[in-house]
XYZ file of C-alpha atoms in Angstrom:
74
model
C 75.701 165.958 137.154
C 75.007 165.948 133.476
C 72.550 162.201 134.657
C 71.016 164.233 137.658
C 70.129 167.808 134.924
C 68.891 164.908 132.745
C 66.817 163.278 135.637
C 66.043 166.560 135.703
C 64.213 167.963 132.889
C 62.326 164.594 131.486
C 60.783 164.960 135.195
C 59.717 168.604 135.018
C 57.840 168.231 130.856
C 56.236 165.521 132.424
C 54.756 167.960 135.167
C 54.297 170.168 132.141
C 52.384 167.543 129.978
C 50.175 166.138 133.025
C 49.451 169.579 134.150
C 50.788 170.017 137.540
C 53.433 172.553 136.117
C 51.911 174.889 134.843
C 54.623 177.783 133.778
C 58.660 177.897 134.596
C 60.636 181.229 134.321
C 63.911 181.293 134.906
C 65.033 184.245 136.838
C 67.658 186.473 135.254
C 71.587 186.247 136.678
C 70.373 183.907 139.671
C 70.850 179.843 139.141
C 66.698 180.196 140.065
C 62.936 179.891 138.894
C 59.693 181.361 139.640
C 57.382 178.244 138.361
C 53.194 177.934 139.129
C 51.430 174.767 139.420
C 47.836 173.220 139.714
C 47.544 171.333 142.565
C 44.785 169.788 144.443
C 46.500 170.734 147.792
C 49.312 171.544 150.198
C 49.852 167.779 150.469
C 49.830 167.342 145.998
C 52.419 169.396 146.002
C 55.140 168.876 148.809
C 54.622 165.310 147.055
C 55.264 166.918 143.620
C 58.588 168.835 144.674
C 59.607 166.531 147.048
C 60.160 164.289 144.135
C 62.275 165.648 142.377
C 65.739 164.914 142.385
C 67.005 167.926 143.255
C 64.627 168.507 145.834
C 67.635 168.028 148.833
C 69.442 171.355 147.574
C 66.671 173.865 146.592
C 65.396 176.708 148.973
C 61.922 176.902 148.177
C 59.485 179.487 148.997
C 55.545 178.785 148.085
C 53.003 181.540 147.296
C 49.430 179.934 147.673
C 47.579 181.924 145.054
C 43.715 182.730 144.407
C 41.144 183.723 141.123
C 41.123 187.887 140.900
C 37.818 189.064 141.522
C 38.495 190.683 138.568
C 39.654 188.714 136.267
C 37.932 188.549 132.748
C 39.712 184.666 132.638
C 38.015 183.096 135.640
């Protein structure tokens, strides 16, 4: 399992460095996380997630986000 964890960590860091995986937070008290991705399409997100070594064991919920008109950074 430690080899799988190392591969997963390397994949995640590579996706962060290329700007696709913008944020990654651990959910306190759970073996789970909350992430924000910047992708061009649903297909790109699916391909990205399906390529993760732990994908077959993951329970994934996707919520598409849009820019809020009051966001001063938009």
